[in-house]
Coordinates of C-alpha atoms (C1' of nucleotides) in Angstrom, one line a residue:
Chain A
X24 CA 3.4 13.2 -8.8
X25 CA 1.5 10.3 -6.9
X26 CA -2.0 11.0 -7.4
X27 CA -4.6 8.0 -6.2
X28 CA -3.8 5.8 -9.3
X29 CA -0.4 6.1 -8.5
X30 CA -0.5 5.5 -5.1
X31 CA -3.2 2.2 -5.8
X32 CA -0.1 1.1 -7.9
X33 CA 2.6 1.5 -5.6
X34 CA 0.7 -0.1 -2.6
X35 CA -0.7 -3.1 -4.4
X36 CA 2.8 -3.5 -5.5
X37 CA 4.7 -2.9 -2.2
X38 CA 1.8 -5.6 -0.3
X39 CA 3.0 -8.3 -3.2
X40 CA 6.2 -7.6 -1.9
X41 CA 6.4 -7.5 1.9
X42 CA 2.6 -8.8 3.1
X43 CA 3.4 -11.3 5.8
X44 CA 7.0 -10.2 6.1
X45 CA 8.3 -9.2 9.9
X46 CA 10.0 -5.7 10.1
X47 CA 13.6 -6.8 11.9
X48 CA 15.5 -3.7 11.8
X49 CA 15.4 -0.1 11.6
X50 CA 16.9 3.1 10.2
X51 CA 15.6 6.9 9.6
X52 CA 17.3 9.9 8.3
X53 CA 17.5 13.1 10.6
X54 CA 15.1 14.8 8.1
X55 CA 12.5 15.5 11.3
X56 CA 9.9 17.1 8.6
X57 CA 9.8 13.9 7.2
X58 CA 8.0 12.2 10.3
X59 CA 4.5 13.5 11.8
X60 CA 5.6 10.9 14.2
X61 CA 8.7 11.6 16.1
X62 CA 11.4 9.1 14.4
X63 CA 12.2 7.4 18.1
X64 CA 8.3 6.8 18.5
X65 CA 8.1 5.6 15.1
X66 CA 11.2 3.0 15.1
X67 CA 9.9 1.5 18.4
X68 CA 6.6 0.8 17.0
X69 CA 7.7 -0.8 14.0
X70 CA 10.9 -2.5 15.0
X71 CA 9.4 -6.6 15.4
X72 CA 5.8 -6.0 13.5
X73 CA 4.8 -8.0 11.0
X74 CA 3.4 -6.3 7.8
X75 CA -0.6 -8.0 7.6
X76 CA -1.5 -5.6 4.2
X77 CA -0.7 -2.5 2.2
X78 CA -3.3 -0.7 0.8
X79 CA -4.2 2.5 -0.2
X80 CA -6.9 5.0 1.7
X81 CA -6.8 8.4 -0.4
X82 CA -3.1 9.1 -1.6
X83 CA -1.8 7.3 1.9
X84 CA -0.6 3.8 1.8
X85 CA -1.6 2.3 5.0
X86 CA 0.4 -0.4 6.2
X87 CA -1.6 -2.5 8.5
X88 CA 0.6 -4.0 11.2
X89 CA -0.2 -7.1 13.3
X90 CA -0.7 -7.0 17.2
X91 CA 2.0 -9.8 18.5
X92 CA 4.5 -8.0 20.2
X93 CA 1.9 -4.7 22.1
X94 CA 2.9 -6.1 25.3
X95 CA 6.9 -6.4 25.0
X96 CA 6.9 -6.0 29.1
X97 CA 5.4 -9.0 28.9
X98 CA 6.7 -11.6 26.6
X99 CA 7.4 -13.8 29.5
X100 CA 3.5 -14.6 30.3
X101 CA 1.9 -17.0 28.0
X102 CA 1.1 -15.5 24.3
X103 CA -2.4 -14.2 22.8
X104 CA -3.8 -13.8 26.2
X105 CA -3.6 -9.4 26.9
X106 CA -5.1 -8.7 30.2
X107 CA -8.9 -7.6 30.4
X108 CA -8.2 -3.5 31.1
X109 CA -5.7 -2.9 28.3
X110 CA -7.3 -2.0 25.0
X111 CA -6.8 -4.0 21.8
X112 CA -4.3 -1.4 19.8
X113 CA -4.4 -1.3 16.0
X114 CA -1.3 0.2 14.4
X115 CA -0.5 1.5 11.1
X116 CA 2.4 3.1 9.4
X117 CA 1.2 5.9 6.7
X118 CA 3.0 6.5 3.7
X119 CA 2.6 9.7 1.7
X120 CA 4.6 9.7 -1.4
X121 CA 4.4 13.5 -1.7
X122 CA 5.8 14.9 -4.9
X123 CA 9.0 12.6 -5.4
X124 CA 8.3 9.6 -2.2
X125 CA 9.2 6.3 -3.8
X126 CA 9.2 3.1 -1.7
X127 CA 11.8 0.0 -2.8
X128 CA 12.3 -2.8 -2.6
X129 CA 15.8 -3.5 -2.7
X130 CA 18.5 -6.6 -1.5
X131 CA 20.9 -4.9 1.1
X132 CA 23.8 -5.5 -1.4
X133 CA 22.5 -2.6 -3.2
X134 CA 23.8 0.9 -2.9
X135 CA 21.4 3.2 -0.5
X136 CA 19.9 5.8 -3.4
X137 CA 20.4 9.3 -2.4
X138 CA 17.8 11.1 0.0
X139 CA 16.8 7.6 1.2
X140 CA 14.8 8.7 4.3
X141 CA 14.0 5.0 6.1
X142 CA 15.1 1.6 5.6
X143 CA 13.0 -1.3 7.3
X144 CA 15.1 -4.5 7.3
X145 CA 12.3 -7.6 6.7
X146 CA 12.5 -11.1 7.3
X147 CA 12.9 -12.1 4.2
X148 CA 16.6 -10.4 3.9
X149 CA 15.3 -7.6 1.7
X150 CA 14.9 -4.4 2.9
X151 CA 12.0 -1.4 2.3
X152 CA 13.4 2.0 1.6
X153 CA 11.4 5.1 1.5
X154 CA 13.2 7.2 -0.8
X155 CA 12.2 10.9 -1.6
X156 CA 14.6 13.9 -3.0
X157 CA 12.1 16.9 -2.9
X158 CA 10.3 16.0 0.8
X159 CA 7.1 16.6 0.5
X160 CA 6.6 12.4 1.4
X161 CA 5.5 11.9 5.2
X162 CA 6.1 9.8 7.5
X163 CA 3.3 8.6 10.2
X164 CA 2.4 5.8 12.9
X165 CA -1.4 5.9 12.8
X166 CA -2.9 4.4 16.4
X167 CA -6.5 3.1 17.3
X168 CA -8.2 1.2 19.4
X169 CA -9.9 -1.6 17.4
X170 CA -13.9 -1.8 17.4
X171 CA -15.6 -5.0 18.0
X172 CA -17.8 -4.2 15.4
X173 CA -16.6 -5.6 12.3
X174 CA -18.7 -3.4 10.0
X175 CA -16.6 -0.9 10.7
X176 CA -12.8 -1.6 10.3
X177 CA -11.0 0.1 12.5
X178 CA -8.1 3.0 11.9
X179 CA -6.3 4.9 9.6
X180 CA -9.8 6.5 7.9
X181 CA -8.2 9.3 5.7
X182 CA -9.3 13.3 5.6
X183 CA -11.8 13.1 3.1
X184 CA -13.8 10.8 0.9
X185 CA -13.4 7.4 -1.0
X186 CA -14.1 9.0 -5.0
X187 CA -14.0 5.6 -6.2
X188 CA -16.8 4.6 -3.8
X189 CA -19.0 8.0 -3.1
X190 CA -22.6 7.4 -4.5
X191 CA -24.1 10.3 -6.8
X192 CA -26.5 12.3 -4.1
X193 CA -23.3 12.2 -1.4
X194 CA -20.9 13.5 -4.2
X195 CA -23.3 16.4 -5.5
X196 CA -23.5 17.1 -1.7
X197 CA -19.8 17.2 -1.0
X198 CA -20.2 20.8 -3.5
X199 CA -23.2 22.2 -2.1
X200 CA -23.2 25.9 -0.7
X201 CA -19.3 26.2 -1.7
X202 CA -17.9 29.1 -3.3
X203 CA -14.7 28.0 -5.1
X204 CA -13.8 26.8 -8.3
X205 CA -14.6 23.0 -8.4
X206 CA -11.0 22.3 -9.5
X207 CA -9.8 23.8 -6.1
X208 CA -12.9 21.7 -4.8
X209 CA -11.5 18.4 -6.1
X210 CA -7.8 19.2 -5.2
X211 CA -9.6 19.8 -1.6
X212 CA -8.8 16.5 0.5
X213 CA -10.7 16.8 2.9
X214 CA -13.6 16.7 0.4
X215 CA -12.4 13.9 -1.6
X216 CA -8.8 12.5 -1.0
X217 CA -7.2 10.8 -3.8
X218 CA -7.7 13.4 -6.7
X219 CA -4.6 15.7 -7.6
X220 CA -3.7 17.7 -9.9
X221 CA -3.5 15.7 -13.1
X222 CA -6.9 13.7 -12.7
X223 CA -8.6 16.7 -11.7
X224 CA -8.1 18.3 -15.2
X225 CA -8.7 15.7 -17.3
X226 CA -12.4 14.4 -14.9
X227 CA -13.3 18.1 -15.6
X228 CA -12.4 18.0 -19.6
X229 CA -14.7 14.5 -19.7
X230 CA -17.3 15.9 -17.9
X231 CA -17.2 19.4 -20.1
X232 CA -17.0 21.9 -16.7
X233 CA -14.6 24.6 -17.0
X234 CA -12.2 24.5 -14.0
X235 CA -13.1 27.8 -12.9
X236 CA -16.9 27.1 -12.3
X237 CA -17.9 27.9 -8.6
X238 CA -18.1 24.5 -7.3
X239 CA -22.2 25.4 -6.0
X240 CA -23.3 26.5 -8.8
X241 CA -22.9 23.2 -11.1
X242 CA -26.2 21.6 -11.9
X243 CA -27.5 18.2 -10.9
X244 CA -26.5 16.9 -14.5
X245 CA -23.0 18.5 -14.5
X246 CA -21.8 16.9 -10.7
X247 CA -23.5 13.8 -12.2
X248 CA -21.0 13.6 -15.2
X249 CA -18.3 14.8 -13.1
X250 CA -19.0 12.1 -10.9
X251 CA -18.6 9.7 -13.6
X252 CA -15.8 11.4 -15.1
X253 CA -14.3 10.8 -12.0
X254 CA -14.8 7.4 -11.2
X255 CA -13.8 6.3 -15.3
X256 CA -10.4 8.5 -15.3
X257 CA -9.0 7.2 -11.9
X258 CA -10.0 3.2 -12.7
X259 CA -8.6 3.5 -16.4
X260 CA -5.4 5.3 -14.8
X261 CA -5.4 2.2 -12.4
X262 CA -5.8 0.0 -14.7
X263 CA -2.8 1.6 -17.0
X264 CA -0.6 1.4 -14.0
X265 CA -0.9 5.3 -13.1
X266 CA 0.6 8.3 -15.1
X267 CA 4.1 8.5 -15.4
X268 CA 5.2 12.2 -15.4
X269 CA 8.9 13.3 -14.6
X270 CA 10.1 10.9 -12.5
X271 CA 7.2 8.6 -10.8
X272 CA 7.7 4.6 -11.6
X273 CA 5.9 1.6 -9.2
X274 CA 7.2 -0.6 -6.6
X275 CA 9.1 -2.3 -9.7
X276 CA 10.8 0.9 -10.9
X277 CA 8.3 0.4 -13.7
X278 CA 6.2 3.6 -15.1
X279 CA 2.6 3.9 -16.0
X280 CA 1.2 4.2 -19.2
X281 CA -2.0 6.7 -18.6
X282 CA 0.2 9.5 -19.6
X283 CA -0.8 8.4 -23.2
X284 CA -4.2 9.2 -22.1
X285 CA -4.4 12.7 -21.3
X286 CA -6.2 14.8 -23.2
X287 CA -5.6 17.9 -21.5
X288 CA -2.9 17.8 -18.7
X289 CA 1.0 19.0 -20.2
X290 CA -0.5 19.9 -23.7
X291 CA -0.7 23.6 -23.6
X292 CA -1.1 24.9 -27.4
X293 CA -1.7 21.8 -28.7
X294 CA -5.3 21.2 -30.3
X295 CA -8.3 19.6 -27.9
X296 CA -8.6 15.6 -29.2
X297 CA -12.2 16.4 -29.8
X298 CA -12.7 19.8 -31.4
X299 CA -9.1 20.9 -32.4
X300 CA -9.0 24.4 -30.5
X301 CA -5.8 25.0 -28.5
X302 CA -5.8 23.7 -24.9
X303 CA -5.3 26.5 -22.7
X304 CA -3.2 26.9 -19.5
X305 CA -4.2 28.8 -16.4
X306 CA -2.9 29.2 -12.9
X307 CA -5.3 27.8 -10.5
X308 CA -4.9 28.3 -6.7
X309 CA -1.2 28.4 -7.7
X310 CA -1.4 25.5 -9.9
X311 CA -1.1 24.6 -13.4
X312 CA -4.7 24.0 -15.0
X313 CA -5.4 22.9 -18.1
X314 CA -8.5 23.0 -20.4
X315 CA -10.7 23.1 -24.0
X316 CA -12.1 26.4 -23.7
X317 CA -15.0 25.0 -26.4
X318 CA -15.5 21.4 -24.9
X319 CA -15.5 23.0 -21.3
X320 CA -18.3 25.3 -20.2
Chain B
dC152 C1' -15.6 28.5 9.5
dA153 C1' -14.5 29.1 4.5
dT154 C1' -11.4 30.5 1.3
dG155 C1' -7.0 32.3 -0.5
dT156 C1' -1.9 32.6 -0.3
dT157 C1' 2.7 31.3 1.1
dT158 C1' 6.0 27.9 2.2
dC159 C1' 8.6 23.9 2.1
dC160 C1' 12.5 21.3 -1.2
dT161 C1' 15.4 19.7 -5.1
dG162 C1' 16.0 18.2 -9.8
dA163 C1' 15.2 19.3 -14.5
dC164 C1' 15.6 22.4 -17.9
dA165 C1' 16.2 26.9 -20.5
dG166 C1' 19.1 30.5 -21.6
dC167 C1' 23.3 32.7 -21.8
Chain C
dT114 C1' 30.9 23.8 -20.0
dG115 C1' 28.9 25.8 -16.2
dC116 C1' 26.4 29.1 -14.1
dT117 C1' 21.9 31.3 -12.8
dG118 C1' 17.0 31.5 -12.8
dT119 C1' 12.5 29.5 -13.2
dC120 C1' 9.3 26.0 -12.5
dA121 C1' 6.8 22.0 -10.7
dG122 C1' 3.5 20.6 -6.8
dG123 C1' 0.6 18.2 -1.9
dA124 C1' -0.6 19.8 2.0
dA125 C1' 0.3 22.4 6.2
dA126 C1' 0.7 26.9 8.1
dC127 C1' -0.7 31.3 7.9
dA128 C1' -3.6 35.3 6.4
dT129 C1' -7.9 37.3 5.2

DNA sequence: CATGTTTCCTGACAGC
DNA sequence: TGCTGTCAGGAAACAT
């Protein structure tokens, strides 16, 4: 389950791979749930990019695309010069690993794994497949018309906030007024994008909040450790390589290690690391919770 | 608008 | 062995 470590993983991974490659060729699946963007649509506007970066905004991996080829009609005039009244396009293709998404990178000569949903062929004779049994991955071309002002980088932005760069006063702000639990307030992307279901456990054991807390009635000093808690659990998970639970592994096929870290995620009945009492096991807003009932209050 | 509930999908696993 | 049933979960759609 790709949470933002994960994902960090798998785009830093996949950019080591492909960055600077050319996309020559493509192929999707007639899965049309998989693609927010029709699959014609999206072909046609990657078929001849080249891949500039991956990286990760929230749980998306953005794929930033260069701008050679915006005026195919026109190949014939001379290059880099776009007429005055047609707008500078940026284009990005958005990943979202979903439950089960993986993204490989694979030679041709190597069997197509089942439920393989697109295949980019790349210059370099390798080929990009986005693979993903259960379908909950998405599929996206993300266009924007780039600003001149280079404070501000243009595109793909995300539906909620960066966790690992909100300050204190904007975090404690994000909960302010709001009348759910602060683990459905976490898991809430358009809050902060990037925290799942895992992380959001064990930032809340750290920080000592019970899950169920009404997310406006925390105090200054609790949303202050939570925003720590937050921030210390997703860069040690990154720096682990993410959490391997059932079947997530990187861009190598290799899993993360910060599953050796939890302390309260998956260990229903066993005793808390810190005080010995028996982790207990909710349901949440339909998902599994899991927490000290003596560390947490 | 804010919040809560249902739905999508398949593999893994338990139990018989 | 092989079947059936249950569970997992991100985020969109739908309901309240």
């Amino acid at each position: 389950m790709p949470e933002l470590p994960e994902v960090e993983t798998v785009a830093n991974g996949v950019h080591e791979r492909v960055g600077g490659q050319r996309i020559v060729s493509v192929w999707l699946s007639s899965k049309p749930q998989t693609f927010k963007t029709p699959a014609a649509e999206m072909a046609a506007a990657l078929e001849g990019r080249g891949i500039e970066r991956v990286r990760r905004v929230g749980k998306h991996i953005v794929f930033d695309l260069d701008r050679a080829q915006d005026s195919p009609a026109d190949s014939s005039s001379s290059a880099n010069i776009q007429p005055v009244s047609v707008q500078p396009v940026n284009v990005q293709w958005i990943v979202h690993l979903g439950m089960t998404g993986r993204l490989l990178v694979s030679s041709p000569d190597v069997p197509l794994p089942a439920h393989t949903h697109a295949v980019l062929g790349l210059s370099s004779g390798r080929e990009l497949r986005f693979v993903d049994p259960r379908r909950f991955g998405r599929l996206a071309i993300h266009s924007s018309a780039t600003s001149d002002d280079a404070a501000s980088p243009a595109g793909f932005q995300g539906p909620g906030r960066e966790p690992l760069a909100i300050a204190l006063p904007e975090f404690q702000a994000l909960f302010r007024g709001r009348r759910l639990a602060i683990k459905s307030a976490l898991l809430n992307q358009s809050l902060l994008h990037g925290v799942g279901n895992i992380y959001a456990d064990e930032s809340l054991f750290r920080a000592g909040i019970r899950p169920k807390r009404m997310a406006g009635r925390l105090r200054r000093a609790e949303l202050e450790r939570l925003h720590g808690s937050v921030q210390s659990v997703l860069r040690e998970a990154i720096a682990l390589g993410g959490s391997s639970v059932s079947d997530y592994v990187d861009a190598d096929g290799v899993r993360g290690f910060f599953q050796l870290e939890h302390k309260v995620y998956m260990r229903t009945g066993q005793p808390c690391l810190v005080c010995g009492t028996a982790i207990r096991k909710i349901a949440l807003g339909g998902r599994s919770t899991h927490y000290c009932p003596h560390c947490q209050r």
